[in-house]
Tab-separated table of C-alpha atoms and ligand atoms in Angstrom:
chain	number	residue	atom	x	y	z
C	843	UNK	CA	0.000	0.000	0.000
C	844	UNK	CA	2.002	2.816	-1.137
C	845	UNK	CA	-0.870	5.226	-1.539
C	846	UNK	CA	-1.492	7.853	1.913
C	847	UNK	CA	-3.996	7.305	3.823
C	848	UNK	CA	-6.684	10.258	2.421
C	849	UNK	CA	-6.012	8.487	-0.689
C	850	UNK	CA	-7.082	4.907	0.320
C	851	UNK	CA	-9.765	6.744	2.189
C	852	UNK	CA	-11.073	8.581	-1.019
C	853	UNK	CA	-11.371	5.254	-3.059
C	854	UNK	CA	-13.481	3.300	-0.535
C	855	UNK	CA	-15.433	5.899	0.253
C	856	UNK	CA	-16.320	6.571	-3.421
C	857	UNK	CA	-16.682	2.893	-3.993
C	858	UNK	CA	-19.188	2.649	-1.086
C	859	UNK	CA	-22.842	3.678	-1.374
C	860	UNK	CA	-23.156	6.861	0.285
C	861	UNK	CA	-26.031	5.196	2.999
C	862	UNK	CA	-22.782	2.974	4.319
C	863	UNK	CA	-20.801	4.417	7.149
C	864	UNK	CA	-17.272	3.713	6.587
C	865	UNK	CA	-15.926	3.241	10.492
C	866	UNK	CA	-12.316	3.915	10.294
C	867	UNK	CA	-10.590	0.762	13.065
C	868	UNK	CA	-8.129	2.944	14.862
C	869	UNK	CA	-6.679	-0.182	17.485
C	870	UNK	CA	-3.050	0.280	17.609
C	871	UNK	CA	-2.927	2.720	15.217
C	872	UNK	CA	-1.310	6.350	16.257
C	873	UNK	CA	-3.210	9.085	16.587
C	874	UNK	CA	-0.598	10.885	13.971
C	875	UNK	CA	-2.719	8.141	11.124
C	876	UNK	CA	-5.882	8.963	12.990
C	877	UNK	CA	-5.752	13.000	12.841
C	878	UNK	CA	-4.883	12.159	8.891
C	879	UNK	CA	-8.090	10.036	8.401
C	880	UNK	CA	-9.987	12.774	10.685
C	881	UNK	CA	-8.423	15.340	7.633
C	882	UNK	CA	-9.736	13.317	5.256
C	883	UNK	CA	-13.244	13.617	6.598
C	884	UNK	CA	-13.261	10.029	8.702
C	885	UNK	CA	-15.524	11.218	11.970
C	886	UNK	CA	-16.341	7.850	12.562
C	887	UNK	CA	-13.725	5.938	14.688
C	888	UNK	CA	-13.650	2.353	16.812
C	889	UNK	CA	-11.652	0.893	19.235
C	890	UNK	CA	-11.541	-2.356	21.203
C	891	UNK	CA	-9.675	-1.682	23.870
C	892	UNK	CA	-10.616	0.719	27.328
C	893	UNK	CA	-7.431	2.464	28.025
C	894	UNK	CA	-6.057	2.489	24.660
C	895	UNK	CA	-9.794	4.563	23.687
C	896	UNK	CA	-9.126	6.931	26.821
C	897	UNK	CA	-5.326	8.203	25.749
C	898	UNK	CA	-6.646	8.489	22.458
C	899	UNK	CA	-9.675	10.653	23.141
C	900	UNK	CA	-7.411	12.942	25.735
C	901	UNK	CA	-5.009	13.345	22.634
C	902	UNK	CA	-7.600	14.021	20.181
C	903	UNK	CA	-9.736	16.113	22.258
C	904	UNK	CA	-9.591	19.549	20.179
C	905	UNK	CA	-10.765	17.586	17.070
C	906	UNK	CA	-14.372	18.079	17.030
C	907	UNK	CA	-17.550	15.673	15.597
C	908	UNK	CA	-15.956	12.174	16.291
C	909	UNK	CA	-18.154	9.324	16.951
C	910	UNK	CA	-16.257	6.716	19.075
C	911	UNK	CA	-17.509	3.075	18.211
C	912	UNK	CA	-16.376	0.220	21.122
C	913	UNK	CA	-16.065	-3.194	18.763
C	914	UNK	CA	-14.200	-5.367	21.640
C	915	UNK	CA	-15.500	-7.794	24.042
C	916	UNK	CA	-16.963	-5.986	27.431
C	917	UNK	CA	-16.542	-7.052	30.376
C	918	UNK	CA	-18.532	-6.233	33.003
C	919	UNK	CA	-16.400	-4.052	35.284
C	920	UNK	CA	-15.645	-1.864	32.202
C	921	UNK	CA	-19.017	-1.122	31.218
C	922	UNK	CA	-19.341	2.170	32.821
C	923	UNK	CA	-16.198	3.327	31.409
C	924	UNK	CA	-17.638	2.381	27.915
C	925	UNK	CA	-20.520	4.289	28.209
C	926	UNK	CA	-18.365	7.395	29.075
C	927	UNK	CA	-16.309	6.761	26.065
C	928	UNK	CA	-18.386	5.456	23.514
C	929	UNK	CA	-21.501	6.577	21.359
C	930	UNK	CA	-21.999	3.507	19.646
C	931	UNK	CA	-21.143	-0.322	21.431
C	932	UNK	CA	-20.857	-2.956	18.339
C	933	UNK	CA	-20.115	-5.772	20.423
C	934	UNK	CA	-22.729	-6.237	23.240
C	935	UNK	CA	-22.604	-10.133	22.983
C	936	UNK	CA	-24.770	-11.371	26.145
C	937	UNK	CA	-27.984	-10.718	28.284
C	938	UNK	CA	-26.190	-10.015	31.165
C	939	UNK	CA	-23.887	-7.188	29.499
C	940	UNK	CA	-26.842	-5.475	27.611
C	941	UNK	CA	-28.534	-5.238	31.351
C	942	UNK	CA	-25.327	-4.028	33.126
C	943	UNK	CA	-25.602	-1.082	30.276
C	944	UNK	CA	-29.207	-0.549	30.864
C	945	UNK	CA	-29.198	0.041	34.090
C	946	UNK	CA	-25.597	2.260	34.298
C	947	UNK	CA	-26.629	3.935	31.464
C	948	UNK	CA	-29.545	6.508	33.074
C	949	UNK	CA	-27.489	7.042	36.100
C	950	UNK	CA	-24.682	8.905	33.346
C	951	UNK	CA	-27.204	10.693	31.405
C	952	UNK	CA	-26.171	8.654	28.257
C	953	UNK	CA	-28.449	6.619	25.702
C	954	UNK	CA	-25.666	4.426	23.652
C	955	UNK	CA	-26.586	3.144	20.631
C	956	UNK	CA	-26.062	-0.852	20.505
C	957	UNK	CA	-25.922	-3.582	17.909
C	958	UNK	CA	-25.954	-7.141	19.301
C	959	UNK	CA	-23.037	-9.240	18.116
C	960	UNK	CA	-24.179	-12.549	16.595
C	961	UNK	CA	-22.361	-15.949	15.573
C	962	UNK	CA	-24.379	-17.472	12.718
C	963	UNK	CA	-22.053	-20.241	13.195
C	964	UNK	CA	-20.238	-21.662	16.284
C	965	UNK	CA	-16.606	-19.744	16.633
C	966	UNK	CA	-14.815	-20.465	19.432
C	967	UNK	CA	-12.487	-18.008	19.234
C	968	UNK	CA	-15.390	-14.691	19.264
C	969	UNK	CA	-17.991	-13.903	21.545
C	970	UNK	CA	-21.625	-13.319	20.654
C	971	UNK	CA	-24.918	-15.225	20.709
C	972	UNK	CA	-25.759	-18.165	18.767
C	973	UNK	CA	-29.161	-17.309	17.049
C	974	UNK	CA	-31.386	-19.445	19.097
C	975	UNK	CA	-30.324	-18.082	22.692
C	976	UNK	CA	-30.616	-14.392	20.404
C	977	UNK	CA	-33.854	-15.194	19.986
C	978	UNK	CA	-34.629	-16.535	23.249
C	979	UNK	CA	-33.192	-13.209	25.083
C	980	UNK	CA	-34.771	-10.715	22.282
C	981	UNK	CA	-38.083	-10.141	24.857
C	982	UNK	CA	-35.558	-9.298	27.980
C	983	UNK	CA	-33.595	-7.132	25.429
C	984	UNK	CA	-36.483	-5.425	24.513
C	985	UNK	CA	-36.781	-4.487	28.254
C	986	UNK	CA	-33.689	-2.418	27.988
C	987	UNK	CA	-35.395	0.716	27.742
C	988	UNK	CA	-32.072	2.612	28.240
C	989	UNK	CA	-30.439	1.349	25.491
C	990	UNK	CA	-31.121	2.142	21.736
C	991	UNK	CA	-30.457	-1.163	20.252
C	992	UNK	CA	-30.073	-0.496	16.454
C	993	UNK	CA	-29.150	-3.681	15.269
C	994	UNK	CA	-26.583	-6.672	14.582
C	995	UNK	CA	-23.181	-6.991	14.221
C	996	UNK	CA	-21.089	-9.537	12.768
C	997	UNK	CA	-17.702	-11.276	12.227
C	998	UNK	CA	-16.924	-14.332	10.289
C	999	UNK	CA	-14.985	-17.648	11.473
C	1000	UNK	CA	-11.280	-17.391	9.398
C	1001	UNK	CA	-11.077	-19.791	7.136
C	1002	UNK	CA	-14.257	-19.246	5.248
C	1003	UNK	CA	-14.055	-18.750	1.343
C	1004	UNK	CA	-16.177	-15.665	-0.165
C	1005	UNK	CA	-19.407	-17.868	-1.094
C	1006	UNK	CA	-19.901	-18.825	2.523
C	1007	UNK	CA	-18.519	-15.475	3.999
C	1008	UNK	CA	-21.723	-13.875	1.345
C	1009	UNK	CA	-23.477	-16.962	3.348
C	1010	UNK	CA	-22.824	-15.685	6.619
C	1011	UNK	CA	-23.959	-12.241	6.143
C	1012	UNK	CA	-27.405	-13.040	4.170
C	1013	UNK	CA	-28.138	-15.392	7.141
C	1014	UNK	CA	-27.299	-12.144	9.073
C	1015	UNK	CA	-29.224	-9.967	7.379
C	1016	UNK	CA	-32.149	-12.216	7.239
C	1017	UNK	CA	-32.009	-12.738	10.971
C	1018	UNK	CA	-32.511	-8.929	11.288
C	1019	UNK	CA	-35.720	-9.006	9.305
C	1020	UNK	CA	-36.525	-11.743	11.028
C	1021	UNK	CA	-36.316	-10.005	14.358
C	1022	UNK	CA	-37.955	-6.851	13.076
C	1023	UNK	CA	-41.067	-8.480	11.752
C	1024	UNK	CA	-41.579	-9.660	15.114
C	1025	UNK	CA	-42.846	-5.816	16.333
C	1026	UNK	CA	-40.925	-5.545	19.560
C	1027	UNK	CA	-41.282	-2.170	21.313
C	1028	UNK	CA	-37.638	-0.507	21.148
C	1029	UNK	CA	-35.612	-2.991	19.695
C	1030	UNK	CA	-34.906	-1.743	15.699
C	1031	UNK	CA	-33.207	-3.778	13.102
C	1032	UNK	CA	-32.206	-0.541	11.046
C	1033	UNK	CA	-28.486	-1.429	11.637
C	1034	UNK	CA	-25.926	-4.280	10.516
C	1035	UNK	CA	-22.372	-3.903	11.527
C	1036	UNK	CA	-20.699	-6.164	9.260
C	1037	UNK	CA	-17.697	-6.362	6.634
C	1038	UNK	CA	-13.868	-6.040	7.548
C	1039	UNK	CA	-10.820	-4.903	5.115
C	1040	UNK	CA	-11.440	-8.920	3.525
C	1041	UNK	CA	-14.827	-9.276	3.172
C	1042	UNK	CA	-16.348	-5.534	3.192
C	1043	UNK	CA	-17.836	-5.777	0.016
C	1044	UNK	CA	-19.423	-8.836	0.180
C	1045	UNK	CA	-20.904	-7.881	3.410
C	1046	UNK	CA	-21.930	-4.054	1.430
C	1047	UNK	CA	-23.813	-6.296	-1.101
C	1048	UNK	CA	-25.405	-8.338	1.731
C	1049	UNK	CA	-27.006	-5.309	3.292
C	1050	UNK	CA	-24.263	-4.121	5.784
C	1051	UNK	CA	-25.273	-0.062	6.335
C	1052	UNK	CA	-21.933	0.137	8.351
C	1053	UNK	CA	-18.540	-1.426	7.527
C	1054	UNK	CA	-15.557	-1.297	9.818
C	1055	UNK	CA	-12.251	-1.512	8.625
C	1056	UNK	CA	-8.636	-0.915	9.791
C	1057	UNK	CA	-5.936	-2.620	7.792
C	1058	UNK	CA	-6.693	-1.279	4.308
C	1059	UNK	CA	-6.814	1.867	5.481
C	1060	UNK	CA	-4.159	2.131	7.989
C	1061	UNK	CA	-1.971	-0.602	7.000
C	1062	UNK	CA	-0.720	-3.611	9.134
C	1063	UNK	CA	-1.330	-3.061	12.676
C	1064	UNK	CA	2.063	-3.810	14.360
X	1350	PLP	C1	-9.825	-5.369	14.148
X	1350	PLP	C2	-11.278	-5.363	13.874
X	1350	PLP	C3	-11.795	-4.864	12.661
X	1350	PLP	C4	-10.928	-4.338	11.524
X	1350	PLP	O1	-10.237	-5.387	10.918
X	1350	PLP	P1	-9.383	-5.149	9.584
X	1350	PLP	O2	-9.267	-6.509	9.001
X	1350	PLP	O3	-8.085	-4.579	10.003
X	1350	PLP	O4	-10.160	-4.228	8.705
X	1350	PLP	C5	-13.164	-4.858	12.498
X	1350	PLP	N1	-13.993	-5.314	13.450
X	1350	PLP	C6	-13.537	-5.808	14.614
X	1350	PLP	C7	-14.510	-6.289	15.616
X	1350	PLP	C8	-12.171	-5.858	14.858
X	1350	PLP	O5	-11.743	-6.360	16.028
């Protein structure tokens, strides 16, 4: 990748369609590369890890308009500190979590936006629910009145080829209509979060309406 990064930025965004929200993957990346994506017009930014997010933001404070995205696994005794950081939590991957959020998140004036992170299949190595205990839990989420859930997020197993990545994210997508016919109070299905620097563009033509990606833009994380 020899281009810079507003370049590399410029092509995907042109060869996304505009309703996609390119999040620009900032974990381990400097804020030096992120203040250049921010230049280029990236407002959109996620991180997976706590304290890495909180030297960032301190650093990047006089940039105005970001939206911080959380995309790693949360643990419980970091969930206040998430909702202090982060507008938008990808990766809110179990019943308990989505509760702990629910309830911390009136007592700090916040109302984060959520997707709930799904395994269409079994992946040891990721978090997230297996559809059938999603759809068991949807009526308990739907109870979170504190929380805007907006929809699902993804990640494929490695090792899949592009047909059953395309696979993965139809199921996906399907799930979320799925859910939505189902008339819940607050939970929406407006949202996927799916499609990496691989697989972003099968994921686009599966219905993702936000992509997140870090390596084509950035460049190897170290
Ligand atoms: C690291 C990460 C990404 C970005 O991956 P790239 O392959 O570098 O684009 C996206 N989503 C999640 C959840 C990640 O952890």
């Amino acid at each position: 990748m020899t281009n810079s990064i507003s370049e590399r930025i410029a092509n995907i965004r042109a060869s996304l369609p505009p309703s996609v929200r390119l999040i620009a993957v900032s974990k381990q990346v400097p804020t030096e590369l992120m203040r250049e994506a921010y230049s280029a017009g990236i407002r959109d930014f996620a991180e997976n890890r706590i304290q890495e997010a909180t030297s960032k933001q301190t650093q990047m404070q006089d940039l105005p308009g970001i939206t911080w995205h959380f995309i790693g696994h949360l643990q419980s005794n970091k969930a206040k500190k998430a909702l202090e950081l982060f507008n938008w939590i990808h990766s809110v991957d179990n019943l308990h979590i989505a509760q702990r959020l629910d309830t911390l998140a009136p007592q700090m004036g916040v109302s984060p936006q959520i997707c709930l992170q799904v395994k269409i299949l079994p992946d040891p190595h990721k978090s997230g629910w297996m559809i059938p205990e999603l759809l068991t839990d949807l009526a308990a989420l739907d109870q979170c009145k504190n929380l805007q859930i907006q929809g699902l997020m993804t990640i494929p197993p490695r090792g899949l080829d592009d047909e059953e990545i395309l696979h993965l994210f139809h199921r996906t997508y399907q799930l979320a209509q799925e859910i939505a016919s189902q008339n819940w109070h607050r939970l929406k299905m407006q949202h996927l979060s799916m499609g990496m620097s691989g697989d972003y563009q099968l994921a686009v033509s599966a219905g993702a309406t936000m992509v997140r990606l870090g390596t084509i833009l950035f460049g190897q994380r170290a």
